[in-house]
Amino acid sequence: MDHSTTSSSTYANAIAFNNQGALHLSHGRFLNAAKSFHSALDTIKASMDEPCKQEEEEPLQNYKKASFEWSEDPTPRLKLDVMDEQDDTFVFRRALVITPSDNVHDNEHVSESAAILYNLALAYHLYGMESKSRFLPTALRFYELAFGLYHSGEGDIHDLFDLALLNNLGQIHHLVLDFTKSEQCFIHLNQELQQSIVMDKRDYMGFLLNTTLQAPSAAPCA
């Protein structure tokens, strides 16, 4: 088996793990989703470490790029309120489903990796809120990794991706009482909302609600 075939197979497995995780998440199986996303992350890292065979390459414009769609929102299925019961903040709850690229010679996969990191963060975020567990800091770390990778200059996912990241980062900072960082995220979110982006009305109202959040008056000073 040549290098390009091996790399293609590993990459395809990574995408399959991701999409399996998105299905788990849409059914509210957050820990199962996290396991699938971890497998996707490990596998796509492996595909990036594999050497690519460079002979007889087609021009890059002839290759189909990866594309991304939002999964089903688990909120209606689980009969949850769209707002967090703790403090009426909005969480964007949909994962990214990936249609793979057919360019087996590209071993960067920046957009796919950023999407998987976001999905993994979301699984821990929702499980942490549901179980009142310690997983919110873990979710925060993976959101920050996704944000940094996406803004490395190579990411191209979806108009709503930045909004989802900023919103969910800000929501966790708000939950853990880091109101300075929460405010910074929501200021940037508000700026992004000024752009002409098509979105569901419920998402727009949720994002907009979070931009109005303020630190409680009884919050301790930094």
Short mmCIF file of C-alpha atoms in Angstrom, two decimals:
data_model
loop_
_atom_site.label_atom_id
_atom_site.label_comp_id
_atom_site.label_asym_id
_atom_site.label_seq_id
_atom_site.Cartn_x
_atom_site.Cartn_y
_atom_site.Cartn_z
CA MET A 1 0.00 0.00 0.00
CA ASP A 2 1.50 3.39 -1.00
CA HIS A 3 1.76 6.42 1.29
CA SER A 4 -1.14 8.28 -0.34
CA THR A 5 -3.51 5.34 0.15
CA THR A 6 -2.49 4.94 3.80
CA SER A 7 -2.87 8.67 4.50
CA SER A 8 -6.25 8.75 2.76
CA SER A 9 -7.51 5.80 4.83
CA THR A 10 -6.33 7.32 8.11
CA TYR A 11 -7.90 10.66 7.24
CA ALA A 12 -11.19 8.98 6.30
CA ASN A 13 -11.22 7.16 9.64
CA ALA A 14 -10.74 10.45 11.47
CA ILE A 15 -13.73 11.97 9.69
CA ALA A 16 -15.83 8.88 10.43
CA PHE A 17 -14.99 9.10 14.14
CA ASN A 18 -15.93 12.78 14.14
CA ASN A 19 -19.27 12.24 12.45
CA GLN A 20 -20.05 9.35 14.80
CA GLY A 21 -19.37 11.72 17.70
CA ALA A 22 -21.68 14.35 16.21
CA LEU A 23 -24.46 11.75 16.06
CA HIS A 24 -23.87 10.77 19.70
CA LEU A 25 -23.97 14.42 20.72
CA SER A 26 -27.22 15.13 18.88
CA HIS A 27 -28.78 12.27 20.92
CA GLY A 28 -27.43 13.62 24.21
CA ARG A 29 -24.76 10.92 24.65
CA PHE A 30 -22.08 13.42 25.60
CA LEU A 31 -19.44 11.07 27.02
CA ASN A 32 -19.76 8.72 24.04
CA ALA A 33 -19.42 11.77 21.83
CA ALA A 34 -16.25 12.85 23.65
CA LYS A 35 -14.71 9.40 23.16
CA SER A 36 -15.43 9.51 19.43
CA PHE A 37 -14.02 13.02 19.10
CA HIS A 38 -10.86 11.99 20.99
CA SER A 39 -10.46 9.12 18.51
CA ALA A 40 -10.99 11.54 15.63
CA LEU A 41 -8.37 13.91 17.01
CA ASP A 42 -5.80 11.15 17.55
CA THR A 43 -6.45 9.73 14.09
CA ILE A 44 -6.23 13.02 12.21
CA LYS A 45 -2.96 13.74 14.03
CA ALA A 46 -1.70 10.38 12.78
CA SER A 47 -2.75 11.24 9.22
CA MET A 48 -0.80 14.49 9.42
CA ASP A 49 2.31 12.61 10.54
CA GLU A 50 2.20 10.27 7.56
CA PRO A 51 4.39 11.21 4.55
CA CYS A 52 2.50 12.19 1.43
CA LYS A 53 3.40 10.85 -1.98
CA GLN A 54 3.93 13.87 -4.21
CA GLU A 55 4.20 12.39 -7.70
CA GLU A 56 1.73 13.23 -10.46
CA GLU A 57 -0.32 15.61 -8.31
CA GLU A 58 -3.36 17.31 -9.78
CA PRO A 59 -3.61 21.11 -9.50
CA LEU A 60 -5.01 22.06 -6.08
CA GLN A 61 -8.05 23.75 -7.63
CA ASN A 62 -9.18 20.34 -8.94
CA TYR A 63 -9.54 18.92 -5.44
CA LYS A 64 -12.75 19.09 -3.43
CA LYS A 65 -12.22 20.85 -0.11
CA ALA A 66 -13.72 19.53 3.10
CA SER A 67 -17.14 20.97 3.90
CA PHE A 68 -18.93 21.39 7.20
CA GLU A 69 -22.56 21.26 8.34
CA TRP A 70 -24.11 21.69 11.78
CA SER A 71 -25.58 18.61 13.42
CA GLU A 72 -29.02 18.35 14.96
CA ASP A 73 -29.42 20.36 18.17
CA PRO A 74 -29.80 17.97 21.15
CA THR A 75 -31.87 20.54 23.08
CA PRO A 76 -35.38 19.63 21.77
CA ARG A 77 -34.66 15.88 21.91
CA LEU A 78 -33.61 16.10 25.57
CA LYS A 79 -36.43 18.50 26.45
CA LEU A 80 -33.88 21.01 27.72
CA ASP A 81 -34.31 24.74 27.89
CA VAL A 82 -32.25 26.56 25.30
CA MET A 83 -30.89 28.65 28.17
CA ASP A 84 -28.75 27.28 30.97
CA GLU A 85 -30.90 26.94 34.07
CA GLN A 86 -28.11 28.24 36.29
CA ASP A 87 -28.01 31.79 34.98
CA ASP A 88 -30.05 32.07 31.78
CA THR A 89 -27.09 32.07 29.41
CA PHE A 90 -27.20 30.67 25.91
CA VAL A 91 -25.04 27.74 24.76
CA PHE A 92 -24.63 26.92 21.06
CA ARG A 93 -25.16 23.14 21.18
CA ARG A 94 -24.60 21.85 17.64
CA ALA A 95 -21.54 19.92 16.51
CA LEU A 96 -19.89 20.04 13.09
CA VAL A 97 -20.38 17.15 10.66
CA ILE A 98 -17.55 16.93 8.12
CA THR A 99 -17.66 15.90 4.47
CA PRO A 100 -14.04 14.99 3.74
CA SER A 101 -11.69 16.52 1.22
CA ASP A 102 -10.50 14.30 -1.61
CA ASN A 103 -7.01 15.82 -1.57
CA VAL A 104 -4.92 12.98 -0.14
CA HIS A 105 -1.74 15.03 -0.61
CA ASP A 106 -2.81 17.67 1.95
CA ASN A 107 -1.63 16.53 5.35
CA GLU A 108 -2.38 19.81 7.16
CA HIS A 109 -6.17 19.46 7.63
CA VAL A 110 -6.34 22.67 9.68
CA SER A 111 -10.08 23.21 9.26
CA GLU A 112 -10.94 19.60 10.05
CA SER A 113 -8.70 19.65 13.15
CA ALA A 114 -10.25 22.90 14.39
CA ALA A 115 -13.74 21.47 13.88
CA ILE A 116 -12.88 18.29 15.81
CA LEU A 117 -11.37 20.33 18.67
CA TYR A 118 -14.55 22.44 18.82
CA ASN A 119 -16.72 19.31 18.82
CA LEU A 120 -14.67 17.77 21.62
CA ALA A 121 -14.96 20.98 23.64
CA LEU A 122 -18.73 21.04 23.09
CA ALA A 123 -19.14 17.45 24.32
CA TYR A 124 -17.30 18.27 27.55
CA HIS A 125 -19.15 21.58 27.85
CA LEU A 126 -22.59 19.99 27.65
CA TYR A 127 -21.63 17.07 29.88
CA GLY A 128 -20.10 19.45 32.41
CA MET A 129 -23.31 21.50 32.55
CA GLU A 130 -25.54 18.43 32.72
CA SER A 131 -23.56 16.71 35.47
CA LYS A 132 -22.31 19.82 37.32
CA SER A 133 -18.89 18.20 36.95
CA ARG A 134 -15.29 19.29 36.62
CA PHE A 135 -15.28 19.11 32.82
CA LEU A 136 -15.92 22.80 32.10
CA PRO A 137 -12.19 23.72 32.35
CA THR A 138 -11.45 20.85 29.95
CA ALA A 139 -14.04 22.22 27.52
CA LEU A 140 -12.51 25.68 27.84
CA ARG A 141 -9.05 24.35 26.96
CA PHE A 142 -10.28 22.62 23.80
CA TYR A 143 -12.33 25.66 22.70
CA GLU A 144 -9.19 27.81 23.07
CA LEU A 145 -7.16 25.32 21.02
CA ALA A 146 -9.85 25.32 18.31
CA PHE A 147 -9.96 29.13 18.29
CA GLY A 148 -6.17 29.45 18.04
CA LEU A 149 -5.88 26.87 15.26
CA TYR A 150 -8.78 28.33 13.29
CA HIS A 151 -7.25 31.80 13.43
CA SER A 152 -3.81 30.58 12.41
CA GLY A 153 -4.69 31.83 8.94
CA GLU A 154 -5.60 28.52 7.33
CA GLY A 155 -9.08 27.73 8.70
CA ASP A 156 -12.20 27.87 6.55
CA ILE A 157 -15.23 26.23 8.15
CA HIS A 158 -18.53 28.13 8.48
CA ASP A 159 -19.71 31.70 9.03
CA LEU A 160 -21.18 30.69 12.39
CA PHE A 161 -18.02 28.98 13.65
CA ASP A 162 -16.48 32.12 15.14
CA LEU A 163 -19.81 33.02 16.75
CA ALA A 164 -20.18 29.56 18.29
CA LEU A 165 -16.62 29.63 19.66
CA LEU A 166 -16.85 33.14 21.12
CA ASN A 167 -20.28 32.46 22.58
CA ASN A 168 -19.38 29.18 24.25
CA LEU A 169 -16.03 30.46 25.51
CA GLY A 170 -17.78 33.44 27.05
CA GLN A 171 -20.52 31.29 28.55
CA ILE A 172 -18.02 29.05 30.36
CA HIS A 173 -16.01 32.03 31.61
CA HIS A 174 -19.29 33.45 32.93
CA LEU A 175 -20.19 30.18 34.66
CA VAL A 176 -16.81 29.94 36.39
CA LEU A 177 -17.07 33.61 37.42
CA ASP A 178 -14.25 34.92 35.23
CA PHE A 179 -16.32 37.94 34.22
CA THR A 180 -13.45 39.90 32.66
CA LYS A 181 -12.75 37.18 30.08
CA SER A 182 -16.46 36.57 29.62
CA GLU A 183 -17.01 40.23 28.80
CA GLN A 184 -14.12 40.20 26.32
CA CYS A 185 -15.62 37.21 24.49
CA PHE A 186 -19.07 38.76 24.35
CA ILE A 187 -17.73 42.12 23.11
CA HIS A 188 -16.09 40.28 20.22
CA LEU A 189 -19.28 38.27 19.72
CA ASN A 190 -21.30 41.48 19.45
CA GLN A 191 -18.87 42.80 16.82
CA GLU A 192 -19.25 39.60 14.81
CA LEU A 193 -23.04 39.88 15.02
CA GLN A 194 -22.85 43.16 13.11
CA GLN A 195 -21.80 41.19 10.02
CA SER A 196 -24.38 39.92 7.55
CA ILE A 197 -24.52 36.26 8.58
CA VAL A 198 -27.57 34.09 7.94
CA MET A 199 -28.57 32.14 11.03
CA ASP A 200 -31.52 30.66 12.88
CA LYS A 201 -33.52 33.26 14.79
CA ARG A 202 -33.17 31.33 18.06
CA ASP A 203 -29.38 31.28 17.69
CA TYR A 204 -29.33 35.01 16.95
CA MET A 205 -31.47 35.82 20.00
CA GLY A 206 -29.30 33.58 22.18
CA PHE A 207 -26.09 35.20 20.99
CA LEU A 208 -27.63 38.63 21.46
CA LEU A 209 -28.75 37.79 24.99
CA ASN A 210 -25.21 36.81 25.98
CA THR A 211 -23.80 40.11 24.69
CA THR A 212 -25.93 41.89 27.32
CA LEU A 213 -24.64 39.82 30.24
CA GLN A 214 -22.92 41.70 33.03
CA ALA A 215 -21.05 40.54 36.10
CA PRO A 216 -23.33 40.26 39.15
CA SER A 217 -23.03 43.31 41.39
CA ALA A 218 -21.97 41.06 44.27
CA ALA A 219 -19.11 39.51 42.29
CA PRO A 220 -15.71 39.84 44.00
CA CYS A 221 -13.30 42.33 42.52
CA ALA A 222 -10.36 40.98 40.54
#
